[in-house]
Amino acid sequence: MLVAGIGASAGGMEALTEFFEHVPAHTGLAYLIMLHLSPDLDISLADVLGKVAKLPVTLVAGSQTIAPDHIYILPAAGHVEIEKGRVSAFAHVASEDRRAPVDVFFRMLAESYKERSVAVILSGTGANGSMGLKRIKEYGGATFVQNPREAAFNEMPRNAIATELVDNILPVAQIPANLLSYRRGLGTVAITVEPETRPPDQQQALREVFTQLRMRTGHDFSNYKRPTLMRRIERRINVLNLPNLPAYVAYMREHPDETQALLKNLLISVTNFFRDSRAFLAIEQEILPLLMKGKSQEHTLRIWVAGCATGEEAYSLAMLCAEKTSGILDAPKVQIFATDIDEAAISIAREGKYNLNDAVDVSPERLRRFFTRDGDEYRVRREIREMVLFARHNVLKDPPFSQLDLVTCRNMLIYLNQTAQERAMETFHFALKPGAYLWLGMSETVDGSSDLYVNVSRENHLYQSRQVSSRSYPVPETIPQFIPEKRSVAQPVAEMEARSGVRMSFGDLHQQLLEQYAPPSIIVNEEYEILHLTERAGRYLQIAGGEPSKNLLKLIRPELRLELRTAFYQAVQQQTNVEARTLKIRMEDRTETITIHVRPVLRERDPARGFILVLFQQVGEASDHEGVLTSVEPMARHLEEELIRVKAQLRTSNEQHEVQAEELKASNEELQAINEELRSAAEELETSKEELQSINEELTTINQELKVKVDEISLTSNNLQNLINSTNMATLFLDRSFRVNLFTPSTREIFNLIPADFGRPLSDITNRLDYAHLQEDAELVLSKLQTVEREVRSTDGRVFIMRILPYRTAEDRINGVVLTFVDITGPKAAEEALREADRRKDEFLAMLAHELRNPLAPVRNTLQIMKMTSGDDERVSASVAMMNRQVDHLVRLVDDLLDVSRISRGKIELRREQVELCKLVADAVEATTALYESGNRHLTLTLPNTPLYLNGDVTRLTQVITNLLTNGVRFTQENGHVWVALEQTGNELLLSVKDDGIGLTSDQFEAIFELFAQVNSSPKRADGGLGLGLTLVKQLVEMHGGRVEAKSSGLGQGSEFLVHLPYLEVPVEFVPPAIEKTVRARPREILVVDDNRDAADTLAMILTHQGHHATVSYDGPEALALLERQPAEVVLLDISMPGMDGFETAKQIRNRPDGRKIAVIALTGYGQSDDKKRTRQSGFDGHLVKPIDLTELSELLSQLFPPKNQED
């Protein structure tokens, strides 16, 4: 039965619902669910799945038998156990269960169902499930993960994918069908383990699989167990839904990346911290104290972790050593060598970073002491990291470390065949000191090498190295790392199988040979060493004194030694079977006649080639005494035959001695040459020793320098990390391919990043920005090397200033781009609030100006009527003039208030032209003379004789000069004096306005120009205005490219205002403005429309006095009715009227048949440029601001109705 374990957390209920909607009624699978959410949701999940699933749903409580076609929901808040086909749930919760329930669940599932287990990871947060998924793969199970792009919370799927052990990444709706395909494939694809019985197509396909692995990965699996390899390949074929091994080979050809995927399945680098806690406790309490006994700080505790995978076991030992050595002043140094053949796993181990679930087996105390929390990861502290040296190393091929106190190999030997295991045991024995310790995994033993180790703890698989007479490191097979294609293809799998498969023992070989030869026999190798002998063969051997030997020529009975040596020589030289002469030997109390047969194994590709079989064949019956020759002739014949045999033996011996003499001579010459080479090598070694000593001193110096550099880098790294954390700025570093290099913690609020995303393309990572051109901007920065800055918004309403700039190295190389995001949500909201407040302020000021100007209109009109009708009455004229000045002052205050607002918003644009400043100053002085005379002040003007020009706005410059002159009147006592002077100084024009008034303090020189600033020392504080005049002066002068400053010797000492303006040295041909002749407009029919009756009536009176025929109306409908009865040429129309306003009235007038012939002029208190633009767009012919200037009205009428000589 196949059991699918499903893990999920946030968003998992929706994913599970969709999953089981696609699961049919009969699958043959059992489904176990661990949903890491609130315990209350377990019941809700059972109810939800019960409605959509076609299988029975059970909420596990107590103990349940696991049956196919059932769904079991496991409580995340309880303790779960899975064993012997049953699942149990208890109320007690272990600490690791609470921290990583899905991981613990997957571990138990893998240990119970092994290759029949499947892990499925769906939507969820964090890395829960990733570590348990590794255990599933370790036991040969399959893994399926929901596509992160469709997961509501994609952290669990993405962390699982980051392990690189996931078989399928699919939408959740497709996972059930793929699970069924995987289950149906189990058992249908079978690869024969024994090469002798393997079909030819499988043999060829398997040869190509191993060839592809060697060529593309450099890994040789000849020493691995055949069944394990075949099962892993079968499982990979099932995962891909392929029918057989040849189809898989075709798939490998079409998908080169499959080689790496298969390699990942064959090299499952799985481990965890403190795996097998009981064994680690034995190391901590028993072994480490023994190893540290008698060691001081001059010594080093040397440990080798072989097959370290991703480093958890090495770091676990380092933590134990750190705990043991802490507090000991004279503690030895600790050096741990951690090796593996998987470079990817070694890279993870070197980095020393593990997610929260990887650290579930580390106690909270050790986490605090030996790790640093970095977001959702733990980083090994420096004191632990420096204890461990990681390296890529092959135990079977590479030279081992030496003088070790402890070797651990807890997850490697179970994958090797018997020969490789024995070789590894010899390697470890060579590396260990005598009496040092070997620690193996729970499924591993030293049974094949018991002569090298003594058992210390059978329960914890701890062994101690024996002291043997001689220790030597076995020379490794010279298997190249990468095999050329032409050789690798030709190498037959059978040859590899013969070397690395189930090894044929010498006893089995002997039994096969004895099927033909039954006499006593012995098998020897080419060195004549006994490999195996039958029971009765021992009769022909004799053990002599001295050191024991396995050489047959030394152990054979002396009377047989000469014949056997001769037979050996002939058999080896002639490569044929040899039969020695018949010999009689005395065996205890009787004599035997035997013949010795020497038979070398000559067949090609025979595993026993090079071995020699020696048989002792008995001839005739044994007798108690030797026969006596009674005849002389037979005796002579016997002696003659004996002599012939002796001569033949002598000849053979002579030939053998001659060959040996030649060989000895050659050997002697070689030894002499070797002696010379050794002498030369000794001298070179002496020189090399001195060089090495010098290099060692240099290396020591360099090492010290490197340590200083490492400390500096560490300090810089710490400073940078603290800077990044303190700025709280989201920063993302990308390389030239726009892959993630580094990111700050705040970046995860914008991008969906996890620590495993280093190296992923930016385009694969989702974000929360409402901006679709991020990639294009990054490409633009990299190509143009220009910074891009934009204001972007996120989907949750936040606002960021995004800056993308090139990443420059210290060598000024561009290695990518840097993205920074500054959260300006608060400032942006404040800015928008300020803009809104500013808009409302402008609306208020415009409304205020309108409301102030409306009552001024009838006042101004009345003053105009009084002026027209006063005649020669001086008192009335003086009163009218005084009231006009006050009205002008009020109008100027309103204008100043609006101008300040317009300047602050950048709404004023200067209409520049060439201006002669002397005339402008003189006109302004003349215009304010009456003001000075009425206040009994004296004004003195000093101008140069030559004209002075500048490029400026006449109206605004006049406003500057008038405000300064008005300011002089206000802050000067009666009979006071104001001096105005203009001169050129270099490239500047300097206008000075000086008085002998109240003066200024030094702290008022700058403050006097601020908005609404008042001079507190003024005796006329109540007449000081709004404090806008000098603010306008400063802003308008600066708009002209100049500056203004205030000076004073103190209170009561008067003050001086200096205006610096740029001088126009050579003006383009200056044409003085033409003097316009006032043209009196002919009388017109004028309709005045205004809801302010006083303003309408007084304006009509003025127009009538000027000779026009004026009619009055107080609202729009009345005006339209009057136009029906009495057509008008001009309509003066108020804009802000109740009911039908001026815009609607103007529209109705234009819709009349004669509407286009009537001149419609707007009367309003709104005088901004936007107001004038709106009236123009609404069809008005003019725009007059209340209180209207009669001269401006006359000029407008003249423009609308030019004299006939101009019209013609």
PDB file of N, CA and C in Angstrom, residues 618-651:
ATOM      1  N   GLN A 618      47.146 -39.401  -5.691  1.00  0.00           N
ATOM      2  CA  GLN A 618      47.791 -40.608  -5.167  1.00  0.00           C
ATOM      3  C   GLN A 618      47.770 -41.702  -6.244  1.00  0.00           C
ATOM      4  N   VAL A 619      48.965 -42.360  -6.453  1.00  0.00           N
ATOM      5  CA  VAL A 619      49.101 -43.384  -7.491  1.00  0.00           C
ATOM      6  C   VAL A 619      49.229 -44.749  -6.791  1.00  0.00           C
ATOM      7  N   GLY A 620      48.366 -45.685  -7.057  1.00  0.00           N
ATOM      8  CA  GLY A 620      48.448 -47.017  -6.456  1.00  0.00           C
ATOM      9  C   GLY A 620      48.113 -46.987  -4.978  1.00  0.00           C
ATOM     10  N   GLU A 621      48.336 -48.156  -4.341  1.00  0.00           N
ATOM     11  CA  GLU A 621      48.032 -48.286  -2.934  1.00  0.00           C
ATOM     12  C   GLU A 621      49.268 -47.995  -2.117  1.00  0.00           C
ATOM     13  N   ALA A 622      49.007 -47.460  -0.979  1.00  0.00           N
ATOM     14  CA  ALA A 622      50.121 -47.214  -0.069  1.00  0.00           C
ATOM     15  C   ALA A 622      50.569 -48.529   0.562  1.00  0.00           C
ATOM     16  N   SER A 623      51.871 -48.648   0.805  1.00  0.00           N
ATOM     17  CA  SER A 623      52.413 -49.882   1.401  1.00  0.00           C
ATOM     18  C   SER A 623      53.135 -49.554   2.682  1.00  0.00           C
ATOM     19  N   ASP A 624      53.290 -50.645   3.493  1.00  0.00           N
ATOM     20  CA  ASP A 624      53.945 -50.414   4.774  1.00  0.00           C
ATOM     21  C   ASP A 624      55.449 -50.351   4.639  1.00  0.00           C
ATOM     22  N   HIS A 625      56.008 -50.921   3.533  1.00  0.00           N
ATOM     23  CA  HIS A 625      57.468 -50.870   3.351  1.00  0.00           C
ATOM     24  C   HIS A 625      57.752 -50.818   1.859  1.00  0.00           C
ATOM     25  N   GLU A 626      58.922 -50.310   1.529  1.00  0.00           N
ATOM     26  CA  GLU A 626      59.281 -50.154   0.150  1.00  0.00           C
ATOM     27  C   GLU A 626      59.603 -51.513  -0.464  1.00  0.00           C
ATOM     28  N   GLY A 627      59.262 -51.687  -1.770  1.00  0.00           N
ATOM     29  CA  GLY A 627      59.572 -52.928  -2.475  1.00  0.00           C
ATOM     30  C   GLY A 627      61.067 -53.087  -2.703  1.00  0.00           C
ATOM     31  N   VAL A 628      61.571 -54.381  -2.811  1.00  0.00           N
ATOM     32  CA  VAL A 628      62.998 -54.651  -3.011  1.00  0.00           C
ATOM     33  C   VAL A 628      63.201 -55.165  -4.422  1.00  0.00           C
ATOM     34  N   LEU A 629      64.120 -54.526  -5.140  1.00  0.00           N
ATOM     35  CA  LEU A 629      64.416 -54.944  -6.519  1.00  0.00           C
ATOM     36  C   LEU A 629      65.276 -56.196  -6.474  1.00  0.00           C
ATOM     37  N   THR A 630      64.857 -57.263  -7.140  1.00  0.00           N
ATOM     38  CA  THR A 630      65.574 -58.546  -7.078  1.00  0.00           C
ATOM     39  C   THR A 630      66.422 -58.803  -8.288  1.00  0.00           C
ATOM     40  N   SER A 631      66.254 -58.013  -9.276  1.00  0.00           N
ATOM     41  CA  SER A 631      67.008 -58.230 -10.508  1.00  0.00           C
ATOM     42  C   SER A 631      67.885 -57.033 -10.766  1.00  0.00           C
ATOM     43  N   VAL A 632      69.121 -57.313 -11.296  1.00  0.00           N
ATOM     44  CA  VAL A 632      70.066 -56.220 -11.557  1.00  0.00           C
ATOM     45  C   VAL A 632      69.616 -55.399 -12.727  1.00  0.00           C
ATOM     46  N   GLU A 633      69.088 -56.040 -13.768  1.00  0.00           N
ATOM     47  CA  GLU A 633      68.735 -55.281 -14.983  1.00  0.00           C
ATOM     48  C   GLU A 633      67.597 -54.314 -14.725  1.00  0.00           C
ATOM     49  N   PRO A 634      66.538 -54.761 -14.093  1.00  0.00           N
ATOM     50  CA  PRO A 634      65.490 -53.776 -13.779  1.00  0.00           C
ATOM     51  C   PRO A 634      66.021 -52.666 -12.902  1.00  0.00           C
ATOM     52  N   MET A 635      66.936 -52.978 -12.007  1.00  0.00           N
ATOM     53  CA  MET A 635      67.487 -51.921 -11.163  1.00  0.00           C
ATOM     54  C   MET A 635      68.250 -50.923 -11.986  1.00  0.00           C
ATOM     55  N   ALA A 636      69.042 -51.427 -12.961  1.00  0.00           N
ATOM     56  CA  ALA A 636      69.816 -50.503 -13.806  1.00  0.00           C
ATOM     57  C   ALA A 636      68.891 -49.638 -14.607  1.00  0.00           C
ATOM     58  N   ARG A 637      67.811 -50.259 -15.109  1.00  0.00           N
ATOM     59  CA  ARG A 637      66.861 -49.463 -15.915  1.00  0.00           C
ATOM     60  C   ARG A 637      66.183 -48.393 -15.047  1.00  0.00           C
ATOM     61  N   HIS A 638      65.888 -48.785 -13.844  1.00  0.00           N
ATOM     62  CA  HIS A 638      65.266 -47.809 -12.934  1.00  0.00           C
ATOM     63  C   HIS A 638      66.210 -46.661 -12.630  1.00  0.00           C
ATOM     64  N   LEU A 639      67.472 -47.019 -12.400  1.00  0.00           N
ATOM     65  CA  LEU A 639      68.440 -45.949 -12.111  1.00  0.00           C
ATOM     66  C   LEU A 639      68.651 -45.060 -13.317  1.00  0.00           C
ATOM     67  N   GLU A 640      68.626 -45.669 -14.521  1.00  0.00           N
ATOM     68  CA  GLU A 640      68.799 -44.856 -15.726  1.00  0.00           C
ATOM     69  C   GLU A 640      67.645 -43.869 -15.886  1.00  0.00           C
ATOM     70  N   GLU A 641      66.400 -44.347 -15.642  1.00  0.00           N
ATOM     71  CA  GLU A 641      65.245 -43.434 -15.733  1.00  0.00           C
ATOM     72  C   GLU A 641      65.330 -42.322 -14.698  1.00  0.00           C
ATOM     73  N   GLU A 642      65.810 -42.746 -13.502  1.00  0.00           N
ATOM     74  CA  GLU A 642      65.957 -41.735 -12.437  1.00  0.00           C
ATOM     75  C   GLU A 642      66.974 -40.698 -12.829  1.00  0.00           C
ATOM     76  N   LEU A 643      68.075 -41.159 -13.482  1.00  0.00           N
ATOM     77  CA  LEU A 643      69.119 -40.229 -13.901  1.00  0.00           C
ATOM     78  C   LEU A 643      68.585 -39.262 -14.951  1.00  0.00           C
ATOM     79  N   ILE A 644      67.768 -39.777 -15.889  1.00  0.00           N
ATOM     80  CA  ILE A 644      67.212 -38.905 -16.935  1.00  0.00           C
ATOM     81  C   ILE A 644      66.341 -37.822 -16.297  1.00  0.00           C
ATOM     82  N   ARG A 645      65.541 -38.246 -15.310  1.00  0.00           N
ATOM     83  CA  ARG A 645      64.666 -37.270 -14.661  1.00  0.00           C
ATOM     84  C   ARG A 645      65.470 -36.228 -13.892  1.00  0.00           C
ATOM     85  N   VAL A 646      66.542 -36.736 -13.245  1.00  0.00           N
ATOM     86  CA  VAL A 646      67.377 -35.793 -12.481  1.00  0.00           C
ATOM     87  C   VAL A 646      68.043 -34.806 -13.411  1.00  0.00           C
ATOM     88  N   LYS A 647      68.519 -35.321 -14.580  1.00  0.00           N
ATOM     89  CA  LYS A 647      69.145 -34.401 -15.552  1.00  0.00           C
ATOM     90  C   LYS A 647      68.127 -33.368 -16.059  1.00  0.00           C
ATOM     91  N   ALA A 648      66.899 -33.837 -16.307  1.00  0.00           N
ATOM     92  CA  ALA A 648      65.864 -32.904 -16.774  1.00  0.00           C
ATOM     93  C   ALA A 648      65.600 -31.844 -15.713  1.00  0.00           C
ATOM     94  N   GLN A 649      65.539 -32.288 -14.450  1.00  0.00           N
ATOM     95  CA  GLN A 649      65.319 -31.318 -13.384  1.00  0.00           C
ATOM     96  C   GLN A 649      66.493 -30.362 -13.267  1.00  0.00           C
ATOM     97  N   LEU A 650      67.714 -30.942 -13.444  1.00  0.00           N
ATOM     98  CA  LEU A 650      68.904 -30.086 -13.357  1.00  0.00           C
ATOM     99  C   LEU A 650      68.892 -29.058 -14.471  1.00  0.00           C
ATOM    100  N   ARG A 651      68.509 -29.503 -15.706  1.00  0.00           N
ATOM    101  CA  ARG A 651      68.452 -28.576 -16.831  1.00  0.00           C
ATOM    102  C   ARG A 651      67.418 -27.466 -16.571  1.00  0.00           C
TER     103      ARG A 651
END
